[in-house]
Short mmCIF file of C-alpha atoms in Angstrom, two decimals:
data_model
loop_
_atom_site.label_atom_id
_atom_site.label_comp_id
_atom_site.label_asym_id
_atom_site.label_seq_id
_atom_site.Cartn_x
_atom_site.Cartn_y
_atom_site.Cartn_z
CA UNK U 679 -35.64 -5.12 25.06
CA UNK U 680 -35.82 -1.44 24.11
CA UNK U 681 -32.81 -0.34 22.11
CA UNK U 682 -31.08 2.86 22.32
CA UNK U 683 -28.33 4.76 21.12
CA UNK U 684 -26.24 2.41 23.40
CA UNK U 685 -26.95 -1.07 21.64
CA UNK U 686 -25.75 -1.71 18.38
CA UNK U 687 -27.34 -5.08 15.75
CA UNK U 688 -24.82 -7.04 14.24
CA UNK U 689 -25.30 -10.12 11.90
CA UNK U 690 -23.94 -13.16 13.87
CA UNK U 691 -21.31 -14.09 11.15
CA UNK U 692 -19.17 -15.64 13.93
CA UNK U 693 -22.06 -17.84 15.34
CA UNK U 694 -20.16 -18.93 18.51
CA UNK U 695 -21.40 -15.89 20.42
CA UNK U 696 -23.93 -16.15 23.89
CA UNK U 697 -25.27 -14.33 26.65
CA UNK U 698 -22.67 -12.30 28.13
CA UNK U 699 -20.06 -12.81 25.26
CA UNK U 700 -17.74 -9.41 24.70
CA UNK U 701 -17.65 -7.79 21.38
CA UNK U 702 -14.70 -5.39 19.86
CA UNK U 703 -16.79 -3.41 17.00
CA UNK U 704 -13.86 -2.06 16.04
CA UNK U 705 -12.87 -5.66 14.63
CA UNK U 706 -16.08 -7.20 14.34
CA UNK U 707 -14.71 -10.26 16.45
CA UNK U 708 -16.46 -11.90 19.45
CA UNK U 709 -13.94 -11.82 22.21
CA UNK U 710 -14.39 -13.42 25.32
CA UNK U 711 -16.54 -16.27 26.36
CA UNK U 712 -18.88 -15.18 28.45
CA UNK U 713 -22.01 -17.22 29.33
CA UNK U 714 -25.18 -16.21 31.06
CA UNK U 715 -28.64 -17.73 31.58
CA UNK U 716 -31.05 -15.32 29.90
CA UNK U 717 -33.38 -14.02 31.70
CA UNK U 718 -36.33 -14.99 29.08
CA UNK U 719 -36.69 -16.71 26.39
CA UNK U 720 -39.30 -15.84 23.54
CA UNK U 721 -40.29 -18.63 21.80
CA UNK U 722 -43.80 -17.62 20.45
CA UNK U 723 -41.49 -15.23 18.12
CA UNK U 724 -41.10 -18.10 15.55
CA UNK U 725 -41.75 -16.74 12.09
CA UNK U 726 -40.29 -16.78 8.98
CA UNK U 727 -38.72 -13.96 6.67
CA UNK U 728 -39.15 -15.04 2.61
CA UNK U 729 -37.96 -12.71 0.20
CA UNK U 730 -37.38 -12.25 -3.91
CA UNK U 731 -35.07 -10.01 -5.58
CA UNK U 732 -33.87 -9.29 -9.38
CA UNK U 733 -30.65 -8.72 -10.27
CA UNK U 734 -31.83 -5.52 -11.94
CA UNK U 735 -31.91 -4.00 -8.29
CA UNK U 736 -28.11 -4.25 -7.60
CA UNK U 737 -25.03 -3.25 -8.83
CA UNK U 738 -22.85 -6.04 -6.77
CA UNK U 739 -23.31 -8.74 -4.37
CA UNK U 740 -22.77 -5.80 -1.67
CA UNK U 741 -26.32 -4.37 -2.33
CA UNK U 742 -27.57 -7.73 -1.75
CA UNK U 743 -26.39 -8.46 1.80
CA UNK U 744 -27.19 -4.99 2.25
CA UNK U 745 -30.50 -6.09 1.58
CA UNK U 746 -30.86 -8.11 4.02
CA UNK U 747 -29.71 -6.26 6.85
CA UNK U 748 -25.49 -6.77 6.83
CA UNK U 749 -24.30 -2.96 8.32
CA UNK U 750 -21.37 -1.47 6.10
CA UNK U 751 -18.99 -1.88 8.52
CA UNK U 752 -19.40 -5.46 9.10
CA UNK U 753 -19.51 -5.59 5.24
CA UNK U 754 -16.37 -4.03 5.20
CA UNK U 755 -14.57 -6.06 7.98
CA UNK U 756 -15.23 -9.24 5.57
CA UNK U 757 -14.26 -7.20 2.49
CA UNK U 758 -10.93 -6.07 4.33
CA UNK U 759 -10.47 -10.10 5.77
CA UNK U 760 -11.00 -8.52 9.55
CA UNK U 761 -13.32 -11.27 9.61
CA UNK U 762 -13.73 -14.54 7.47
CA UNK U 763 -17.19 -14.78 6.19
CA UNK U 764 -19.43 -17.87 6.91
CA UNK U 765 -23.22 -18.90 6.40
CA UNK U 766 -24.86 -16.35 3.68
CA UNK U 767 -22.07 -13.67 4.52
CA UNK U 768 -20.06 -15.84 2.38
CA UNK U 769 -21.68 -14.95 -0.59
CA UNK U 770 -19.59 -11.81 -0.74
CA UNK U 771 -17.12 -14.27 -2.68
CA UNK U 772 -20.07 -14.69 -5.49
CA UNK U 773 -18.30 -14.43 -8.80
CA UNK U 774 -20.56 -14.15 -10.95
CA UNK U 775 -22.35 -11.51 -12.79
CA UNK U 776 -25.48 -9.95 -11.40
CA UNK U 777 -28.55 -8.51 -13.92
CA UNK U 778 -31.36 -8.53 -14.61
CA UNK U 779 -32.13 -12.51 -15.22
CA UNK U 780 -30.26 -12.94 -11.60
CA UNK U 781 -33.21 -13.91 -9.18
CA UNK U 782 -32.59 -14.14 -5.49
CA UNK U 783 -34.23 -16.02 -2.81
CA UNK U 784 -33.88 -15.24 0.54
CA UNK U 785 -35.33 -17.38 3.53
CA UNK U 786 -34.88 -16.94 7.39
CA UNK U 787 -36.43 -18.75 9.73
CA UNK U 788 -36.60 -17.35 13.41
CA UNK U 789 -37.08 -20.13 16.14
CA UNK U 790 -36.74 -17.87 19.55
CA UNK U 791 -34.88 -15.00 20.88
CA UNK U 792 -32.66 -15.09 24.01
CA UNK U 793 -32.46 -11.82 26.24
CA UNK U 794 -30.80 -11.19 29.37
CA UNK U 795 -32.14 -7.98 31.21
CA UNK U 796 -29.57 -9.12 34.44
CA UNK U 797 -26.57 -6.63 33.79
CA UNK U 798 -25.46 -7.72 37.35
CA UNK U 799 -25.30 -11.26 36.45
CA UNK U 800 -22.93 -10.36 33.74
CA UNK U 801 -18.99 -10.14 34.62
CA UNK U 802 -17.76 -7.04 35.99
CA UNK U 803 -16.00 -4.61 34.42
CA UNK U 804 -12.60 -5.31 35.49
CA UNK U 805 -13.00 -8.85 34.56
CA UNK U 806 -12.78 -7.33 30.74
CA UNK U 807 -10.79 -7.33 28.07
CA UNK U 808 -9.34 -4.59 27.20
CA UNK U 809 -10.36 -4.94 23.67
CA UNK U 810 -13.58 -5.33 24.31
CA UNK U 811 -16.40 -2.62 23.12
CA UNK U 812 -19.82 -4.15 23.38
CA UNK U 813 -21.49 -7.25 24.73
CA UNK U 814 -24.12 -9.51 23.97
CA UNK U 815 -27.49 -8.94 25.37
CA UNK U 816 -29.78 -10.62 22.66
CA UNK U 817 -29.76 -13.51 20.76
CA UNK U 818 -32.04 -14.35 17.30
CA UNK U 819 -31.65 -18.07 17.07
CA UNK U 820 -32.79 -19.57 13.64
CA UNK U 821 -31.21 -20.71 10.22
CA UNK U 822 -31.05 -18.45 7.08
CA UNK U 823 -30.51 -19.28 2.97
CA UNK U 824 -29.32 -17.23 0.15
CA UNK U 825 -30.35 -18.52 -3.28
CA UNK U 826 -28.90 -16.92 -6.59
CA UNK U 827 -30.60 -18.21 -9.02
CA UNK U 828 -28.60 -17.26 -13.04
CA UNK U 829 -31.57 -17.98 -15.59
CA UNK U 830 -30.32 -18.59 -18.79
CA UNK U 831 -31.13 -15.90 -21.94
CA UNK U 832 -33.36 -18.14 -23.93
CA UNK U 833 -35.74 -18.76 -20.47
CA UNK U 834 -38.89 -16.90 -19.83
CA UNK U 835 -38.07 -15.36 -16.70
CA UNK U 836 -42.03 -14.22 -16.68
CA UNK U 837 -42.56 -18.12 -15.55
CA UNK U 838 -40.00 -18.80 -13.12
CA UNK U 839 -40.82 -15.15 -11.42
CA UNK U 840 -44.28 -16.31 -10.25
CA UNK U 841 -43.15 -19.84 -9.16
CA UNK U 842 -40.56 -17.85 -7.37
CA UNK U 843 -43.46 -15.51 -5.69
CA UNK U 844 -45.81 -17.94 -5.02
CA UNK U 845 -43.32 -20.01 -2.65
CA UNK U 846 -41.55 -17.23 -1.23
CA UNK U 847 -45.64 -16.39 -0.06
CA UNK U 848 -46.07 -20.21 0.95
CA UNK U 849 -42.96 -20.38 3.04
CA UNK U 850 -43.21 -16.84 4.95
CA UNK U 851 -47.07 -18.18 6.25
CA UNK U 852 -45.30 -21.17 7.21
CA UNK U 853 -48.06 -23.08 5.02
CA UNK U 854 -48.03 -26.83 6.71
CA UNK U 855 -48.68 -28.65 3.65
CA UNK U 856 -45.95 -26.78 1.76
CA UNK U 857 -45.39 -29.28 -1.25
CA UNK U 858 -43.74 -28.75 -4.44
CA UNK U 859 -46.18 -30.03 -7.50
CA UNK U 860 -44.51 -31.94 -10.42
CA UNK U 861 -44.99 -29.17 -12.61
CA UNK U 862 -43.18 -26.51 -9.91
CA UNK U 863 -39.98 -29.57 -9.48
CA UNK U 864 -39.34 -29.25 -13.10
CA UNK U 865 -39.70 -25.48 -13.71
CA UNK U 866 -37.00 -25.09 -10.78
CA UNK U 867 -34.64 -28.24 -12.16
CA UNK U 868 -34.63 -26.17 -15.47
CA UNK U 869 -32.65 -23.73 -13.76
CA UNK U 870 -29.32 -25.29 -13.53
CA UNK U 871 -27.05 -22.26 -12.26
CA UNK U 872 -27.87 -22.13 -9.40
CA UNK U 873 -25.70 -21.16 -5.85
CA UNK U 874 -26.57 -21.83 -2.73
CA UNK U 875 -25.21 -20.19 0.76
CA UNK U 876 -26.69 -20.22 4.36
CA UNK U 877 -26.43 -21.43 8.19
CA UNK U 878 -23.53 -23.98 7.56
CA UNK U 879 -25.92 -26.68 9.78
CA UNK U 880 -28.01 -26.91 6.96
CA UNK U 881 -25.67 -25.70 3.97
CA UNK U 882 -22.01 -27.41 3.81
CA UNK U 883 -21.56 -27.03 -0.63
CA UNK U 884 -22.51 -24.48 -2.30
CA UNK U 885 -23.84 -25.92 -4.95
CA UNK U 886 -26.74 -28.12 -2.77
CA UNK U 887 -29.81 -28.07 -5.04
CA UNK U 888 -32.61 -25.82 -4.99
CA UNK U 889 -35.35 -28.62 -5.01
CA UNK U 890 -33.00 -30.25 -2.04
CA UNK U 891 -33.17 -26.85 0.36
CA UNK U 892 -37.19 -26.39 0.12
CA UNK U 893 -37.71 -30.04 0.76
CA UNK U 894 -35.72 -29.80 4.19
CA UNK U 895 -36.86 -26.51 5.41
CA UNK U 896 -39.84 -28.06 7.71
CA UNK U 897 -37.60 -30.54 8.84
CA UNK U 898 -35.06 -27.97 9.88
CA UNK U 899 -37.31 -25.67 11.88
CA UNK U 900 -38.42 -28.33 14.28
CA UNK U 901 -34.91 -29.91 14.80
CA UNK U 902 -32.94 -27.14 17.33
CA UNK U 903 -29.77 -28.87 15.91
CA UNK U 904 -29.91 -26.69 12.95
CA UNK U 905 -30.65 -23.54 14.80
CA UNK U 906 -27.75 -20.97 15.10
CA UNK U 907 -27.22 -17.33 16.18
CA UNK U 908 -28.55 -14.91 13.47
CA UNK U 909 -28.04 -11.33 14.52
CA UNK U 910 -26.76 -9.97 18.22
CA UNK U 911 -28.57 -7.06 19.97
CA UNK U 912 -24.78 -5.65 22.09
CA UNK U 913 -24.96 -3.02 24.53
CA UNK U 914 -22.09 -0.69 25.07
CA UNK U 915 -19.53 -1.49 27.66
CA UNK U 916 -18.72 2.20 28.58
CA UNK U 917 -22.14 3.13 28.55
CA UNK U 918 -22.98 -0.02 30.91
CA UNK U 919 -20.19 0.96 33.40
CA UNK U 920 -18.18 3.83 32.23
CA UNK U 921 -15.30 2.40 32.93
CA UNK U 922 -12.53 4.99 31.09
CA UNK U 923 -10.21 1.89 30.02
CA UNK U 924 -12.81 1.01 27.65
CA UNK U 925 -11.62 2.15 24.09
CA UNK U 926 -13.16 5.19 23.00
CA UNK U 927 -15.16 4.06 20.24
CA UNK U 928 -15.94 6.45 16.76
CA UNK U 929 -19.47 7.71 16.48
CA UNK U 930 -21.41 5.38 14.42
CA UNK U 931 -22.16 8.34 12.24
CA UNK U 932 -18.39 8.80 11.28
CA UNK U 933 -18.45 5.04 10.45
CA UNK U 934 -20.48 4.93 7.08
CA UNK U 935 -18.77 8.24 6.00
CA UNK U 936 -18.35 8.67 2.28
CA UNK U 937 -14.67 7.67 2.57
CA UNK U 938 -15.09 4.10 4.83
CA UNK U 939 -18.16 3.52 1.99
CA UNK U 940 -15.69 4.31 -0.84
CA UNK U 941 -13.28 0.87 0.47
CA UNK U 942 -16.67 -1.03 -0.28
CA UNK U 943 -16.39 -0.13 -4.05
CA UNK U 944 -12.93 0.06 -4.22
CA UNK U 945 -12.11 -3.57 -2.94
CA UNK U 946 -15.09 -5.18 -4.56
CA UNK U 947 -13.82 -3.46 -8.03
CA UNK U 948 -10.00 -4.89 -7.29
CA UNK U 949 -11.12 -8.40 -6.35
CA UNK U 950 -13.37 -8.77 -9.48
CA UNK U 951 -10.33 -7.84 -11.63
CA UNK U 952 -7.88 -9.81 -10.01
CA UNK U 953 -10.02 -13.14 -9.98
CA UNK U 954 -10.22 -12.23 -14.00
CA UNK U 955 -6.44 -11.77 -13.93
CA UNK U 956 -6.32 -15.28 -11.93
CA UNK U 957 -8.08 -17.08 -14.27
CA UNK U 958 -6.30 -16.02 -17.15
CA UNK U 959 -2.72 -17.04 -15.67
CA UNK U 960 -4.29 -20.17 -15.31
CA UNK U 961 -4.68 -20.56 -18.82
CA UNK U 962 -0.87 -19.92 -19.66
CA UNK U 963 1.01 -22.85 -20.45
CA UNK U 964 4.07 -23.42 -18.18
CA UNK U 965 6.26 -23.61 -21.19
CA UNK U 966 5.89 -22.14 -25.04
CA UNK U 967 7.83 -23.32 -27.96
CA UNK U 968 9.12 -19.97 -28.67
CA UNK U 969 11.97 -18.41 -26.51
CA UNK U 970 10.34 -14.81 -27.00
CA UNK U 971 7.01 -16.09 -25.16
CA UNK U 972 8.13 -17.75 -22.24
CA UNK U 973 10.08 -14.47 -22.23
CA UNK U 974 7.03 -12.64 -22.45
CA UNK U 975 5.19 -14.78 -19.72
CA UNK U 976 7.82 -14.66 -16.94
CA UNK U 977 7.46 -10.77 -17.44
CA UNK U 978 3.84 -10.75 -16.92
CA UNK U 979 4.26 -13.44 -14.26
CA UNK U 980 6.46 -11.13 -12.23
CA UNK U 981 4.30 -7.97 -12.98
CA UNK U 982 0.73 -9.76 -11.28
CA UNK U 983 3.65 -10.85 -8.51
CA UNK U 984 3.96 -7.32 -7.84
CA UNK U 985 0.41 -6.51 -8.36
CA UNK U 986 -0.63 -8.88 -5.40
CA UNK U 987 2.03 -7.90 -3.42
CA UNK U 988 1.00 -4.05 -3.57
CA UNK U 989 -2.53 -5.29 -3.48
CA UNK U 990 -1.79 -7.56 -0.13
CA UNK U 991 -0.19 -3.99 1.28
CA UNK U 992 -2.82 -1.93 0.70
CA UNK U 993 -5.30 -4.06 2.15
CA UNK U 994 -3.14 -4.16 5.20
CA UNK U 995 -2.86 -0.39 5.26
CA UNK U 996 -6.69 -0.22 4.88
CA UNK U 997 -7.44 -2.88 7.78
CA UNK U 998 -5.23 -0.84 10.11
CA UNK U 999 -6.51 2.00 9.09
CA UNK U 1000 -10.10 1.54 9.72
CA UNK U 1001 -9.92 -0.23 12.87
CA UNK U 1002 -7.75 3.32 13.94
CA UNK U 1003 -10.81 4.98 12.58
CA UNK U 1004 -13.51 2.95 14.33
CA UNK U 1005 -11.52 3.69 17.76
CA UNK U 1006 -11.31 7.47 16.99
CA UNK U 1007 -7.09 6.68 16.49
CA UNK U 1008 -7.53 8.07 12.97
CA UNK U 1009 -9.86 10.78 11.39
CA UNK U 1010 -11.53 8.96 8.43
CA UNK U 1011 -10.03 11.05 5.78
CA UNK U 1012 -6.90 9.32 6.33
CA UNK U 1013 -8.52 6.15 3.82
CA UNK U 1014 -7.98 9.22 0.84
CA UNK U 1015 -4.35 9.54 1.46
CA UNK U 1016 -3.65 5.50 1.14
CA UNK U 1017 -5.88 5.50 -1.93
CA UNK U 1018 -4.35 8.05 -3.35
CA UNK U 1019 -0.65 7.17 -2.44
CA UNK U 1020 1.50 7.22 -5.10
CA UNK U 1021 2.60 3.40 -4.25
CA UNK U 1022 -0.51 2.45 -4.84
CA UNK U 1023 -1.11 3.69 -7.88
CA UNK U 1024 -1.09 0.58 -10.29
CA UNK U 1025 -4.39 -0.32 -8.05
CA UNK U 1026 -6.32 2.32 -10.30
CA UNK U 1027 -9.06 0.16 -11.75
CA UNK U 1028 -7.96 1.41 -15.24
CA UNK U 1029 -4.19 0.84 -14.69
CA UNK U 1030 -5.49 -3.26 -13.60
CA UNK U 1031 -8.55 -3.35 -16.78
CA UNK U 1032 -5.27 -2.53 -18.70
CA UNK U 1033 -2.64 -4.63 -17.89
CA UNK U 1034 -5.57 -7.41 -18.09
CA UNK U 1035 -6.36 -6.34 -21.58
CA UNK U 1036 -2.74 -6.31 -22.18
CA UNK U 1037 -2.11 -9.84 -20.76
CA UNK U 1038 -5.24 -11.19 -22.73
CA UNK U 1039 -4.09 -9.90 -26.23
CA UNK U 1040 -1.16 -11.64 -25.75
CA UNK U 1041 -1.84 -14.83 -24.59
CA UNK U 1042 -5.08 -15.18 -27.36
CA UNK U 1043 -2.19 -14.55 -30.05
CA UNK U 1044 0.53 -16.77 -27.93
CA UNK U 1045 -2.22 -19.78 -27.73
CA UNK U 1046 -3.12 -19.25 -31.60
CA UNK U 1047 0.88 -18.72 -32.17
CA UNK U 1048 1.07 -22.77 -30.99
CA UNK U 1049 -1.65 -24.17 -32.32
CA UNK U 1050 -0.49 -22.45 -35.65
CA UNK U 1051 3.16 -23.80 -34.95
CA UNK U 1052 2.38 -27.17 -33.85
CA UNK U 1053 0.91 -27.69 -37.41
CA UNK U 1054 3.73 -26.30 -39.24
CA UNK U 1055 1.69 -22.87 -40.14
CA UNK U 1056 3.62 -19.58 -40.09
CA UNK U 1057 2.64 -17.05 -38.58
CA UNK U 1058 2.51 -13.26 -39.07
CA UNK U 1059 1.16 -10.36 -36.86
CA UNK U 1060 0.33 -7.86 -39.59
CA UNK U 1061 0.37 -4.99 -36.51
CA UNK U 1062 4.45 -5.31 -36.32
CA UNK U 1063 5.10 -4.49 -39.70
CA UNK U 1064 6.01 -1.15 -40.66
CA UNK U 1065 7.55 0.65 -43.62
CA UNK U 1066 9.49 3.79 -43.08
CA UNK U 1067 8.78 3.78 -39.25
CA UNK U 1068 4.40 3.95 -40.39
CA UNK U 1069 1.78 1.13 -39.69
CA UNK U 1070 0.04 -0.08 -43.10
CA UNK U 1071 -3.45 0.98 -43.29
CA UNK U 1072 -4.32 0.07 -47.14
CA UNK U 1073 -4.16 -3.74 -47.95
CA UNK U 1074 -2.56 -3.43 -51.80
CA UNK U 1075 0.66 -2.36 -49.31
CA UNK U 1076 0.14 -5.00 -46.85
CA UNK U 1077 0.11 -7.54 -49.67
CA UNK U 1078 3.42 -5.91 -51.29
CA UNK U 1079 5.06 -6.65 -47.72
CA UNK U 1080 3.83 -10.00 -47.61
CA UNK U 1081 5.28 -11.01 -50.96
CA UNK U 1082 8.45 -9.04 -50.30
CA UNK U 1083 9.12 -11.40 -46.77
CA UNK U 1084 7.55 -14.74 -48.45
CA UNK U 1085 10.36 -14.30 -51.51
CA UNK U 1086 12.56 -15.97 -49.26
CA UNK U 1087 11.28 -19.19 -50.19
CA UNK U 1088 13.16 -20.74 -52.63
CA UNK U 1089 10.48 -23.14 -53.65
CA UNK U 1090 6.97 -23.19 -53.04
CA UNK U 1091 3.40 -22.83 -53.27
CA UNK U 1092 2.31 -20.15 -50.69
CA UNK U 1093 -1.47 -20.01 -49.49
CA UNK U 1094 -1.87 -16.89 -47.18
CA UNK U 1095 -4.86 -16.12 -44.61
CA UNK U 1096 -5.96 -13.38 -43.65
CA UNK U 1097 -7.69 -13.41 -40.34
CA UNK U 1098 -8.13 -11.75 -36.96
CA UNK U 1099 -9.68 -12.14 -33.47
CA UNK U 1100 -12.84 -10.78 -34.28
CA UNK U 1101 -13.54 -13.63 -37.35
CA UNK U 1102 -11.93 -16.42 -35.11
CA UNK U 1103 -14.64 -15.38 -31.97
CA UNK U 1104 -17.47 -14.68 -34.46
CA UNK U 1105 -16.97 -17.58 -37.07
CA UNK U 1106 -15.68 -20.26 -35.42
CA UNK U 1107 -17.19 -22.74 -37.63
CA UNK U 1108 -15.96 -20.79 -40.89
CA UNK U 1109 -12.53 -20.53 -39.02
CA UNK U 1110 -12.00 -24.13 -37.97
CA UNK U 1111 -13.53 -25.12 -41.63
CA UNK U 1112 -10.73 -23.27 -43.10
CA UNK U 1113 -8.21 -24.50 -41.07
CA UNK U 1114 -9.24 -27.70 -41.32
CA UNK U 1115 -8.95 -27.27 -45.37
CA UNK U 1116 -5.59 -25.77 -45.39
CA UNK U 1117 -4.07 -28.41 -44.03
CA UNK U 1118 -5.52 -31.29 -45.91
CA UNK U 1119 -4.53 -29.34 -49.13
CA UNK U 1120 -1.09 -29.28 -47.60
CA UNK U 1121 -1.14 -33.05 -47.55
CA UNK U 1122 -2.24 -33.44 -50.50
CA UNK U 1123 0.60 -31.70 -51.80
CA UNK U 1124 3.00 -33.66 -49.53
CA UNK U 1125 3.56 -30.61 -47.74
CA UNK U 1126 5.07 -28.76 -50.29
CA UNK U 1127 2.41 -25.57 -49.59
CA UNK U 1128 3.20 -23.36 -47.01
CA UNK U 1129 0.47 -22.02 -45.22
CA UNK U 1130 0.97 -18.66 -43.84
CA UNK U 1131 -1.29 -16.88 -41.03
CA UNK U 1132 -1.73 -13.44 -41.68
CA UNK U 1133 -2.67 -11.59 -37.96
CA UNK U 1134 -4.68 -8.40 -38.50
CA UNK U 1135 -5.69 -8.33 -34.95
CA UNK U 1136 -4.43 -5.23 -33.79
CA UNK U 1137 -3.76 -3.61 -37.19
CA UNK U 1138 -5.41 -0.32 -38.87
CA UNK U 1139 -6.67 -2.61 -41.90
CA UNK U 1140 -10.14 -4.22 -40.27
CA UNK U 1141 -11.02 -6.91 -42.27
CA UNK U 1142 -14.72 -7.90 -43.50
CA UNK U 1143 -13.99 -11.62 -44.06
CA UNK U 1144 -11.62 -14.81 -43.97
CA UNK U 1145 -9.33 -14.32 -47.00
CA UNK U 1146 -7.07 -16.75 -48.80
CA UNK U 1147 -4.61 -14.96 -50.98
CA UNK U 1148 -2.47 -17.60 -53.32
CA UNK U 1149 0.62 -16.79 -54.09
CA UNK U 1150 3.12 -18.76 -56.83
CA UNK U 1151 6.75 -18.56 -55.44
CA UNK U 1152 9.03 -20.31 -57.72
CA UNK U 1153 12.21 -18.40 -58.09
CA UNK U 1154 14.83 -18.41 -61.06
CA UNK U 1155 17.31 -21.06 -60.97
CA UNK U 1156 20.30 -19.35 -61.35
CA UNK U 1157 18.73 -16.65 -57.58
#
């Protein structure tokens, strides 16, 4: 079937569409139920589609799916939740990051093509929705599979590249002897991150095995079962009948204009920060020992509230807004005035990197404050001290403060360590070796030593090493 500025391609995310079913573009979303016989059925078109990418070719998981052939604005609908994503589209939820020793694998396999060239055998136009924009006149039946493949640093991606080449050419000729050698299972089951999406009749968990997808793909292209819609060929319904209660649909130029392709980068930015900010509320403990941090974590608590409350808005704001935009409600420079809406502004990317950084600095030293606390080890954040209103930048002064707070003690040896972030993430063996010293000493002492944990995190003072500093504290007897 010849296509013209009247038909439209769409990937079948929803997979339940036929012959005859109705279409609103301006949602993405299959409509009404509509089956017709096709009028042919092409099934000497079987083929198969085998592709390799790197990760050096992308900047996101959009790119990819770009790649292989998802339009922006369906990419958007499923960015925007319009649509859920299913099969490979679901991939858009990948997590992880993409470079250059990301490999990806892509396989489709196309089994026939349905057509119906019988517009009279198709409902009439009164019969429609009123939602309805497009219908289905074309049908790619088949099953598809997205492979990310993560390789780790200290593998020779040189190796893996021309395994990875060498089936992608074995599997698009549809060799028939197509057999993995001994040698090929184990260079693939050395990979071990691996993430699998694709027609959910062959893919139902993600993390299905590599080894496990090429040794079913024969089996799945003779067994219909597994077959599924892959892309729709739609016609328009006003062109087909010009019926003037058919909604007046955008020119598809307007629809990738700069501003609809700016919600791509926008969104994909926000929901990579907020997964980050999800996983590090995970990590706070419901309840700290101290009365200031559980303080401190109901406040942050309530400010990522907010955050996903705003963020929940302005997603609603967007989806309304573009689906006015697709139907020519809205002109598309309408998206700049919700970005840049003043209620919106904590969305910034910057504004969220920095409440994240702010929420991580705090819990490292909150986590290290109770581990420090449950074995009886003070603790000091050298950052909050100041003399005269001034942060201390030379360490003979912040060892004059120290002294000056530990003469409290009316009894005592005092072992102080200086440490920081940077020494605890870079040493950990010299850390926990330390730690591990200071408070066998302390026993041996029958905890007469107090151990005292000298923060220089976020201080001036950047320290080159782990330092002990002893200090003698017995008073007069007569203080």
């Amino acid at each position: 079937m010849k296509l013209s500025s009247h038909f439209i391609e769409r990937k079948a995310v929803d997979v339940s569409g036929r012959l005859g079913t109705l279409y609103d573009v301006s949602q993405d979303k299959l409509i009404d139920q509509y089956s017709v016989k096709s009028s042919e059925i092409q099934s000497t078109t079987q083929h198969s589609i085998c592709r390799i990418f790197s990760g050096a070719q992308f900047n996101n998981i959009i790119d990819v799916l770009k790649e292989i052939n998802f339009d922006d604005g369906l990419l958007q609908s499923i960015l925007l939740s319009i649509i859920q994503p299913s099969g490979i589209s679901s991939a858009i939820d990948y997590t992880q990051s993409i470079n250059e020793n990301t490999r990806f694998l892509y396989y489709a396999y196309v089994s026939k093509e349905e057509i119906s060239e019988d517009i009279d055998e198709i409902v009439t136009s009164s019969s429609y929705s009123s939602c309805a924009t497009h219908i289905i006149m074309k049908t790619i039946w088949g099953f598809e599979i997205l492979c990310i493949l993560s390789i780790p640093n200290d593998q020779s991606t040189h190796a893996l590249d021309s395994l990875l080449r060498s089936i992608a050419y074995r599997l698009e000729h549809n060799e028939k002897d197509f057999v993995l050698t001994d040698r090929e299972e184990d260079e693939i089951s050395s990979v071990t991150d691996i993430t699998i999406f694709g027609s959910e009749t062959c893919i139902d968990k993600h993390n299905t095995t590599l080894l496990t997808v090429l040794n079913r793909i024969k089996s799945w292209q003779t067994n219909e079962n597994f077959h599924q819609p892959l892309q729709y060929t739609m016609c328009c319904l006003e062109s087909l009948y010009n019926n003037d209660h058919q909604p007046e649909l955008c020119d598809s130029s307007n629809l990738i204009h700069d501003q609809t392709l700016n919600i791509e980068s926008m969104i994909m930015d926000i929901d990579i920060w907020i997964r980050h900010l999800v996983e590090i509320f995970k990590k706070i403990p419901k309840n700290f020992s101290s009365r200031i941090l559980n303080k401190r974590s109901n406040d942050f608590q309530e400010q990522f509230c907010n955050l996903l409350t705003i963020y929940g808005e302005f997603r609603s704001d967007l989806r309304k807004l573009l689906i006015g935009i697709r139907r020519n409600y809205y002109e598309s420079i309408e998206i700049d005035n919700v970005i840049s809406d003043e209620y919106y502004l904590l969305l910034q990317i910057n504004k969220i990197k920095k409440f994240f950084n702010k929420v991580n600095r705090w819990l490292t030293k909150a986590l290290l404050f109770e581990q420090l606390n449950n074995n009886q080890i003070r603790y000091i954040d050298i950052s909050t001290i100041r003399v005269g209103g001034r942060k201390l930048t030379k360490i003979e002064d912040i060892e004059a403060i120290i002294k000056r707070i530990l003469m409290k003690e009316n009894y005592c040896d005092v072992t102080v360590w200086y440490s920081d972030h940077r020494l605890q993430s870079e040493e950990p063996d010299i850390w926990k070796f330390l730690y591990q010293k200071l408070i066998s000493e302390r026993q041996q002492t029958n905890h007469r030593m107090i151990i005292v944990y000298a923060d220089f995190t976020d201080c001036h003072y950047k320290l080159k090493d782990n330092t002990l500093l002893r200090l003698s504290m017995r008073l007069p007897d007569n203080v």
